[in-house]
Coordinates of C-alpha atoms in Angstrom, one line a residue:
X88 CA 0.0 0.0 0.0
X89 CA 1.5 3.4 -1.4
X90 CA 1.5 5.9 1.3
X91 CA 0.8 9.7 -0.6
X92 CA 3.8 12.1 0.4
X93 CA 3.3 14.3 2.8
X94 CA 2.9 18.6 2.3
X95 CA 4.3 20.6 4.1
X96 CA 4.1 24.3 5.1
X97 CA 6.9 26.1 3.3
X98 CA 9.0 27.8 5.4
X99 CA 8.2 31.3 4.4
X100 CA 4.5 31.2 5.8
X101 CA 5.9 30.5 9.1
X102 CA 8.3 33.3 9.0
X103 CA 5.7 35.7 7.6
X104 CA 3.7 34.7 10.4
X105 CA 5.9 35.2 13.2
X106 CA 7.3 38.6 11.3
X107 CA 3.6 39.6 11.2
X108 CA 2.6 38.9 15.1
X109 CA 5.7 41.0 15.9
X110 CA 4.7 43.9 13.8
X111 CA 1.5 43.8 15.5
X112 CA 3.2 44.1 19.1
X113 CA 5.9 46.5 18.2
X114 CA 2.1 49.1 16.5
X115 CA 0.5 48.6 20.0
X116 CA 2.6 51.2 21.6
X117 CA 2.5 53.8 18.2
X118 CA -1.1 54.7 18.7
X119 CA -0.9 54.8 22.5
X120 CA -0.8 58.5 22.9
X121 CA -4.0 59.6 21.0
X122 CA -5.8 57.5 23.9
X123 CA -3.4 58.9 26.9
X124 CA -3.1 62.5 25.7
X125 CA -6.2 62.7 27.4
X126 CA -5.3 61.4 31.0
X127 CA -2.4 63.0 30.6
X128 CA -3.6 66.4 30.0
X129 CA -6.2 65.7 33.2
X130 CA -2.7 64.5 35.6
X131 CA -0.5 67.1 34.5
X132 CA -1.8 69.8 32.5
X133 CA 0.6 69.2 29.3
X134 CA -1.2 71.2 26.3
X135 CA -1.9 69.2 23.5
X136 CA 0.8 71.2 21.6
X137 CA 3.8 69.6 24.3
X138 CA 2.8 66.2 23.6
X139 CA 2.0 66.5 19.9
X140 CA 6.1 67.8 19.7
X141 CA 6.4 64.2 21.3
X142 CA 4.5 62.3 18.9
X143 CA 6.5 64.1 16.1
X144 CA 10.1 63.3 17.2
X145 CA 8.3 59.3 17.6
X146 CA 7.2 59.7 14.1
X147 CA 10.4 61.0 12.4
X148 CA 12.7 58.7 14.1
X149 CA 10.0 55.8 13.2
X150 CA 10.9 56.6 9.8
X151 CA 14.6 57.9 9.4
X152 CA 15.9 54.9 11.3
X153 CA 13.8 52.8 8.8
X154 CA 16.2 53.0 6.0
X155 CA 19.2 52.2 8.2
X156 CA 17.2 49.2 9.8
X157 CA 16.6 47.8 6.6
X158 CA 20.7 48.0 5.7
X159 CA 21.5 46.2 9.3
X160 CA 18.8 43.2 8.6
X161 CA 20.7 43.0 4.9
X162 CA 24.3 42.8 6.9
X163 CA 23.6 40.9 10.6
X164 CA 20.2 39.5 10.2
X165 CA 16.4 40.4 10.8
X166 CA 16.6 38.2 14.1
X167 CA 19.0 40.2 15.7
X168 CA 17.8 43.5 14.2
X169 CA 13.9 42.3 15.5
X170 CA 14.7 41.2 18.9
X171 CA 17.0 44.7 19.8
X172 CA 13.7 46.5 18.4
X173 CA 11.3 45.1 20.5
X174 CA 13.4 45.5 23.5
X175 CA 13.8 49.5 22.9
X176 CA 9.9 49.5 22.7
X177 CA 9.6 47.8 25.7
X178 CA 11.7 50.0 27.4
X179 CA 10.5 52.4 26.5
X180 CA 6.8 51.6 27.5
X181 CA 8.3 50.5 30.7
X182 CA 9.9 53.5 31.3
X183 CA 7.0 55.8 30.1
X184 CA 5.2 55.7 34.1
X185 CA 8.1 57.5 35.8
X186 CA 7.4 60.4 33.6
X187 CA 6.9 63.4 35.6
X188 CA 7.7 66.2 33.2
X189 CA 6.6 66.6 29.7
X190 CA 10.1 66.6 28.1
X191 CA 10.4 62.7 29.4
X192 CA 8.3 62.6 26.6
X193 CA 10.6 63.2 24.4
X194 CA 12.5 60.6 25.3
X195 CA 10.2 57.6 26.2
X196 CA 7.9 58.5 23.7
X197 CA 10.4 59.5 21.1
X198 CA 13.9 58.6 21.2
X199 CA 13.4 54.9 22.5
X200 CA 9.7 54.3 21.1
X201 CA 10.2 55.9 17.8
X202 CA 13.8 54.2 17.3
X203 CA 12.5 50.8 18.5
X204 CA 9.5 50.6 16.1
X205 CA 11.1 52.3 13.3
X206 CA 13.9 49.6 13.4
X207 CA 11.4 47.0 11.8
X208 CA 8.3 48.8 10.5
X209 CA 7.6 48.4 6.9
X210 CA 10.8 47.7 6.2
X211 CA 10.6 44.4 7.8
X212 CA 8.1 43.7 5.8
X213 CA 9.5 44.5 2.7
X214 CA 12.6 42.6 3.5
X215 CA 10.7 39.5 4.4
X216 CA 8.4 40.0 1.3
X217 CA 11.2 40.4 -0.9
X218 CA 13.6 37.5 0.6
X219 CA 11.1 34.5 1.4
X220 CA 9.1 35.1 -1.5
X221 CA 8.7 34.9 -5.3
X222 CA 5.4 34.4 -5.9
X223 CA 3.0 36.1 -4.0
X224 CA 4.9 38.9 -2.7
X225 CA 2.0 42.0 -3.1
X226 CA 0.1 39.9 -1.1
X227 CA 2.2 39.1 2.1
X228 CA 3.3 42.7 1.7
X229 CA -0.2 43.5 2.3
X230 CA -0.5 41.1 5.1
X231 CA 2.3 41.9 7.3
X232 CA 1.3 45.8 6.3
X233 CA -1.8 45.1 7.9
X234 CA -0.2 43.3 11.0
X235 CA 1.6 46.7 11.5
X236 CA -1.3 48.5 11.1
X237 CA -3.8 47.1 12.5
X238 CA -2.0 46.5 15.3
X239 CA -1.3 50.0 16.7
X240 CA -5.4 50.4 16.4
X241 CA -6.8 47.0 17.7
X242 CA -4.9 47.6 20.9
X243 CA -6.8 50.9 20.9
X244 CA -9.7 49.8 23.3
X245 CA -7.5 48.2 25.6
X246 CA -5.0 51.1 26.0
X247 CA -8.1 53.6 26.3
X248 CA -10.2 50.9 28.8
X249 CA -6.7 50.5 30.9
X250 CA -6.3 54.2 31.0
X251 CA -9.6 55.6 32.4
X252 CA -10.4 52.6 34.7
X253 CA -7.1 51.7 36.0
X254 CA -4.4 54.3 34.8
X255 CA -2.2 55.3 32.0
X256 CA 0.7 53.4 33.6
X257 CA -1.2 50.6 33.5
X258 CA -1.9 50.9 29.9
X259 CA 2.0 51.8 29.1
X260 CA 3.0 48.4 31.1
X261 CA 0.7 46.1 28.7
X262 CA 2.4 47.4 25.9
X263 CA 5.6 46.9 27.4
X264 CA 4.7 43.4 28.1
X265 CA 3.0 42.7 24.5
X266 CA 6.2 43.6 23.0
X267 CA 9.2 41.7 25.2
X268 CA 6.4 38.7 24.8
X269 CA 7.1 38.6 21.0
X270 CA 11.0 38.5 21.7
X271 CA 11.4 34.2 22.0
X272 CA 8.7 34.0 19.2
X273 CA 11.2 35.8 17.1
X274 CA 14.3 34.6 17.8
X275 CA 12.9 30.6 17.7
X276 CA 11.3 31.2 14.3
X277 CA 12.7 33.9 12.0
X278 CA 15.9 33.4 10.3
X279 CA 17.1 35.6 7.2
X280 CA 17.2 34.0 4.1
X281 CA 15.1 31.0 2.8
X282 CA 18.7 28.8 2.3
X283 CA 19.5 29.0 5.9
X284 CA 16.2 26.6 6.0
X285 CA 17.5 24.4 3.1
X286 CA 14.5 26.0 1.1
X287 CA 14.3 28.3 -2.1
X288 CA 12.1 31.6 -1.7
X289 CA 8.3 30.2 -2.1
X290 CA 7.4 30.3 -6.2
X291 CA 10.8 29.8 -7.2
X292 CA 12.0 26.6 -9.1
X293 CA 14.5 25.1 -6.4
X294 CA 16.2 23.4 -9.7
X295 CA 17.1 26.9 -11.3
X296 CA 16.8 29.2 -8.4
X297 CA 20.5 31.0 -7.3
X298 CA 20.8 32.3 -3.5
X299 CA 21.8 35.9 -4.4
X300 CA 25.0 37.5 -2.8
X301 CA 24.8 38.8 0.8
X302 CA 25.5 41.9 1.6
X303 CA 28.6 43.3 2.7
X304 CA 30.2 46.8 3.5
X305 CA 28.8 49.0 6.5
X306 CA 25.4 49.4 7.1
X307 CA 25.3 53.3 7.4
X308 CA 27.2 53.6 3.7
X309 CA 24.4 50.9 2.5
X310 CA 21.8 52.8 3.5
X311 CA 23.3 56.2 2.7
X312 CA 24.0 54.9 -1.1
X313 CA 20.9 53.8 -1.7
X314 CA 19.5 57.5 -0.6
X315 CA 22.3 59.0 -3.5
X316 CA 21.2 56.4 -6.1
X317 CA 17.2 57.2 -5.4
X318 CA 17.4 61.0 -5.1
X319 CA 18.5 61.5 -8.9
X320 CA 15.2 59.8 -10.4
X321 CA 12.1 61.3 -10.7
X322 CA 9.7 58.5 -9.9
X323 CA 11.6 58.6 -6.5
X324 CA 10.4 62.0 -5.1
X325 CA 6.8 61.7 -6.5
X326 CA 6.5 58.5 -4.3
X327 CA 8.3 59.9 -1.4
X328 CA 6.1 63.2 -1.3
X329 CA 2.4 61.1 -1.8
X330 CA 3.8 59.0 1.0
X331 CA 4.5 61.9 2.9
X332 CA 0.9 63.2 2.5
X333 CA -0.3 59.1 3.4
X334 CA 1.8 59.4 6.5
X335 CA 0.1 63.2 7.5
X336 CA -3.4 61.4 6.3
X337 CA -3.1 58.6 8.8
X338 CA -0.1 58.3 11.5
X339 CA -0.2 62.5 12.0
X340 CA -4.0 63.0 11.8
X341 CA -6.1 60.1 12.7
X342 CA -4.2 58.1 14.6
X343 CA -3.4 60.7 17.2
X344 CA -5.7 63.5 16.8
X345 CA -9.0 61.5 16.2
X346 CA -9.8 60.8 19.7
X347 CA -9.1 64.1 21.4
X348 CA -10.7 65.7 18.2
X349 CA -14.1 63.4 19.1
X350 CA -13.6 64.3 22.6
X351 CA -14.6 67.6 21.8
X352 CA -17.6 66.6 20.4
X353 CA -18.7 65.0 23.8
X354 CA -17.7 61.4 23.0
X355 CA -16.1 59.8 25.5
X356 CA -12.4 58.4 25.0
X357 CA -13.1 54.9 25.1
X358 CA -16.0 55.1 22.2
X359 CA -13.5 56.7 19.6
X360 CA -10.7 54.1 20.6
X361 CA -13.8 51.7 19.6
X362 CA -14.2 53.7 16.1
X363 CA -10.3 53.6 15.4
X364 CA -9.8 49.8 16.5
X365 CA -12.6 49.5 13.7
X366 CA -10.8 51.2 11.7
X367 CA -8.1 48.5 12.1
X368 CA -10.5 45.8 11.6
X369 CA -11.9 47.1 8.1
X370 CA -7.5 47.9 7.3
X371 CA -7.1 43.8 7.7
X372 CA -9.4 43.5 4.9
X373 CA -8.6 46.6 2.6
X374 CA -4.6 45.7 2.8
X375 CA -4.7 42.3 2.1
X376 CA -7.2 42.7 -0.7
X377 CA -4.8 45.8 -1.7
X378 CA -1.9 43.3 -1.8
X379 CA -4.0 40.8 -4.0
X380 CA -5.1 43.9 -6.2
X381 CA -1.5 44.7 -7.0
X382 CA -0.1 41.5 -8.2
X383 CA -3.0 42.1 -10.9
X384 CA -3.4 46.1 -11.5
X385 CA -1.2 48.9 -12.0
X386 CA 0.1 50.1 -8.9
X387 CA -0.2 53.6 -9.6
X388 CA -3.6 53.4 -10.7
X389 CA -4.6 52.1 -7.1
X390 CA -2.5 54.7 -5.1
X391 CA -4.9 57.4 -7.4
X392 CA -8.1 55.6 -6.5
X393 CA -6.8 55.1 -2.7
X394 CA -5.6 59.1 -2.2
X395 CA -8.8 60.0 -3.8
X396 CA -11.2 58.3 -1.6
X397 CA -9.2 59.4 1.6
X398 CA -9.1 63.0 0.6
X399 CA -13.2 62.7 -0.1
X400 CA -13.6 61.7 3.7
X401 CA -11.1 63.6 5.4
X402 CA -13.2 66.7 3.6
X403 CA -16.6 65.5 5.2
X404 CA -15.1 64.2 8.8
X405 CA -15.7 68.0 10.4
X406 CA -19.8 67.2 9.7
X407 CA -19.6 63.8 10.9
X408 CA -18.0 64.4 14.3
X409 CA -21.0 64.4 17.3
X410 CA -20.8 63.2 20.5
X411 CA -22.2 59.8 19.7
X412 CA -21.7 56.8 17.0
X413 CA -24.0 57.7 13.8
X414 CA -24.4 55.9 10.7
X415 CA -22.5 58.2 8.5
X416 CA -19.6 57.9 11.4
X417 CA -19.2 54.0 10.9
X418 CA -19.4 54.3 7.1
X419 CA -17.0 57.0 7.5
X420 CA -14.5 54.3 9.5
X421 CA -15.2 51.3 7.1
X422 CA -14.0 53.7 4.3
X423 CA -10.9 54.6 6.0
X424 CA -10.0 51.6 7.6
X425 CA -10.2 49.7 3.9
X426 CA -8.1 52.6 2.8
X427 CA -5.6 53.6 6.1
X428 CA -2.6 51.4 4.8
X429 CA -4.0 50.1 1.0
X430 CA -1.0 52.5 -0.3
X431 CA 2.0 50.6 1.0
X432 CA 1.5 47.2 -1.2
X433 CA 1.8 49.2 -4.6
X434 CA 4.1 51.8 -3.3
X435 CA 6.8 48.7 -2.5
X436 CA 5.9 46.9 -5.7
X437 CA 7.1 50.1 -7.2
X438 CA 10.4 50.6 -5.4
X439 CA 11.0 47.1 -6.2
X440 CA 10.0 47.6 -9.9
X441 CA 12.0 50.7 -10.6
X442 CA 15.0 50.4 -8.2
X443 CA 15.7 46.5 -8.7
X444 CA 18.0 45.1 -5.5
X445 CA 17.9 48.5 -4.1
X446 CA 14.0 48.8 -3.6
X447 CA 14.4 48.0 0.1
X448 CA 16.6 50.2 1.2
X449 CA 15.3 53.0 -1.2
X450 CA 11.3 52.2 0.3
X451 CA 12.9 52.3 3.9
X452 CA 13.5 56.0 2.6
X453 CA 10.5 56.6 1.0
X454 CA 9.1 54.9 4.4
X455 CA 11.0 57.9 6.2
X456 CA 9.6 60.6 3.8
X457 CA 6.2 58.7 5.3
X458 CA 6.8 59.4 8.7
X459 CA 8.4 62.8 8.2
X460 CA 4.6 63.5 6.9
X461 CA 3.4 62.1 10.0
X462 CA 5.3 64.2 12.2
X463 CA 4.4 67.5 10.4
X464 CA 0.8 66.7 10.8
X465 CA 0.8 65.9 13.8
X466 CA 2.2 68.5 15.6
X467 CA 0.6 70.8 12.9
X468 CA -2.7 69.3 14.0
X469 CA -1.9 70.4 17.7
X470 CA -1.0 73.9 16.6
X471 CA -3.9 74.2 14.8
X472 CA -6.4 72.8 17.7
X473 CA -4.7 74.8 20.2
X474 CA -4.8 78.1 17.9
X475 CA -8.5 77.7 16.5
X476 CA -9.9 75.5 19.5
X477 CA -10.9 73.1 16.6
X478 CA -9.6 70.3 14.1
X479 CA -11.6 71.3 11.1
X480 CA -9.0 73.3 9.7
X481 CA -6.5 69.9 10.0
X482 CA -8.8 68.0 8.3
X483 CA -9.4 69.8 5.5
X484 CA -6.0 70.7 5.1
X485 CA -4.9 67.0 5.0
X486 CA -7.9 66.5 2.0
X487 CA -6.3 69.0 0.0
X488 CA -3.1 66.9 0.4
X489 CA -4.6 63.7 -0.8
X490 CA -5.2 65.4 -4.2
X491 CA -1.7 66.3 -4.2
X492 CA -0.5 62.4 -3.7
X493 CA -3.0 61.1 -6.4
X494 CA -1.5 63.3 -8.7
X495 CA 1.9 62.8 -7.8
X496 CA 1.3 58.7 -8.2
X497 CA 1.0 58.8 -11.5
X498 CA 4.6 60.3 -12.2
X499 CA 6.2 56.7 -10.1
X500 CA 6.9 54.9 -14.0
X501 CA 8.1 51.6 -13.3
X502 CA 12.1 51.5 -14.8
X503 CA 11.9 49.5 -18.3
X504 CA 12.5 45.5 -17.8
X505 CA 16.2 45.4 -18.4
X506 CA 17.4 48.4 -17.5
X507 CA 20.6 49.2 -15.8
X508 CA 20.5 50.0 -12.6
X509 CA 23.9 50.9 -11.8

């Protein structure tokens, strides 16, 4: 009796699984301080302004270290690279409920937050997309973009539940904990290329398939390189600037100013946490299916269609704002959550397309030119709300962006099959 040979799970799918559970622990701690500017403000009178400049210096060093993250997983290893991430998050969660002044801040919040979580990021994501996988990359990079996304707003409810019943503290040490659980996960399970499991990246023929060269040379020069190469083509700063504007759209605007902005509308803290962790639901669905869309459809033609529907809600969110959850509210959050991170599948696709073995390293910059957007909304957001003693001007200002980044994706022309690269 012939016994049938047994399948089994390549390799890759357990890496991208373990890559994406770690993204989702390492976001938790991103979004925490649109639900503990609040209780924060209450404790110690910091103006929303002080704690926006926070924010900021989280989001620009979430993204400039992202290009020099993506350099060290190419010349020690994603493990090593991973596991020294999530323990600066950690830290810095840990460290957060000592603060007593609002320039500690700067440092838990920014220095150790933003350079742990900008250390893996998207560019994790791209490296294990591009590495482990031939076949099917759009749509893993649309899964583990969602993991990163979707964690920073399904923690939401917890963070905001933690904060008014028990304490902000208490909400900074889960995070703390969430990350340093992920640490033995990672290390047990992720390794950096698909030979050092005796596999070939999943889609490619193991008969024909070549490991490509590993990196060598410092990791600051890498990244640095890259950055020269990337700056003297076009299609480079029209997908750096749109992903500027994505990062103001959703990191600046929504992710921290959307619950203080419906807190003062009369909702309470805990119900807009709610809306954003739904947001992060409906961004499961609208990234993965963006991945899928962009193995099959021009990637530029998506980024129009995404910008374009953002910029139409953003416009209306000012009328939509009340002090409880409305119909037009949750159609407002289904339409953003399927559109909060849609953009990053197409915009790597395109790095990868026009920049060849440097797409990595050139998206970790167009990554930072992300979170630089981020920054500059969000503490513009806080200016704004402090000056006007209202958000609509924020809002509308970020629509008025989104035209700008539809426009701007056209101009990201993939480079001719063929063409040199160096």
């Amino acid at each position: 009796m012939s016994s049938r040979p047994t399948r089994r799970v390549h390799p890759a799918w357990w890496v991208a699984a373990v890559a994406f559970l770690a993204l989702f622990a390492a976001a938790g701690f991103r979004a925490a301080p649109g639900a503990l500017m609040v209780p924060l403000n209450e404790e110690f009178g910091w103006t929303v302004t002080s704690m926006s400049a926070a924010v900021s210096l989280n989001l620009v060093l979430f993204g400039l270290v992202a290009p020099f993250a993506a350099a060290l997983m190419d010349r020690f290893g994603m493990r090593q690279v991973m596991c020294a991430a999530l323990g600066l998050i950690a830290l810095g969660a840990g460290g957060s409920v000592v603060m007593t002044a609002s320039w500690q801040l700067l440092v838990f919040w920014g220095l150790l937050i933003g350079g742990g979580t900008g250390s893996m990021a998207l560019v994790l994501a791209a490296t294990v997309a591009n590495r482990w996988f031939v076949a099917r990359r759009g749509l893993v990079m649309g899964v583990l973009t969602a993991g990163s996304a979707t964690g920073q707003l399904a923690l939401l409810p917890v963070v905001a539940a933690l904060a008014e019943n028990v304490g902000w503290r208490a909400a900074s040490l889960v995070i703390a904990a969430a990350a340093l659980a992920a640490v033995p996960l990672v290390w047990t399970v992720i390794r950096d290329h698909p030979e050092d499991r005796g596999a070939a990246p999943y889609g490619a023929d193991p008969v024909t398939w070549t490991p490509p060269a590993r990196a060598t040379g410092g990791a600051v020069a890498r990244a640095l390189e890259g950055l020269s190469y990337a700056v003297r083509r076009r299609a480079f700063w029209a997908l750096a600037v749109a992903f500027a504007i994505c990062g103001a759209t959703t990191n600046g605007l929504i992710g921290i100013h959307f619950i203080p902005s419906a807190h003062d509308h009369g909702m309470s803290t805990t119900t807009a946490a709610g809306l954003l962790a739904m947001v992060g639901v409906f961004d499961i669905a609208g990234t993965v299916a963006s991945g899928w869309l962009t193995d099959r459809f021009d990637p530029r033609l998506l980024l129009v269609g995404y910008y374009t529907f953002r910029g139409v809600s953003l416009m209306l969110l000012p009328w939509l704002l009340s002090d409880s959850v409305h119909p037009s509210m949750v159609l407002f959050v289904v339409i953003y959550g399927l559109d909060w991170v849609a953009t990053v599948p197409p915009t790597a696709v395109l790095c990868r397309e026009i920049f060849g073995d440097r797409g990595t390293i050139v998206f970790g910059w167009v990554f930072a030119s992300h979170q630089v957007g981020a920054a500059l909304a969000a503490l513009g957001a806080g200016v704004v709300r402090d000056s006007f003693g209202s958000y609509t001007y924020a809002w509308w200002a970020g629509a008025a962006l989104c035209v700008v980044a539809a426009t701007l994706s056209i101009l990201a022309r993939p480079r001719v099959v063929g063409a040199d690269l160096t």
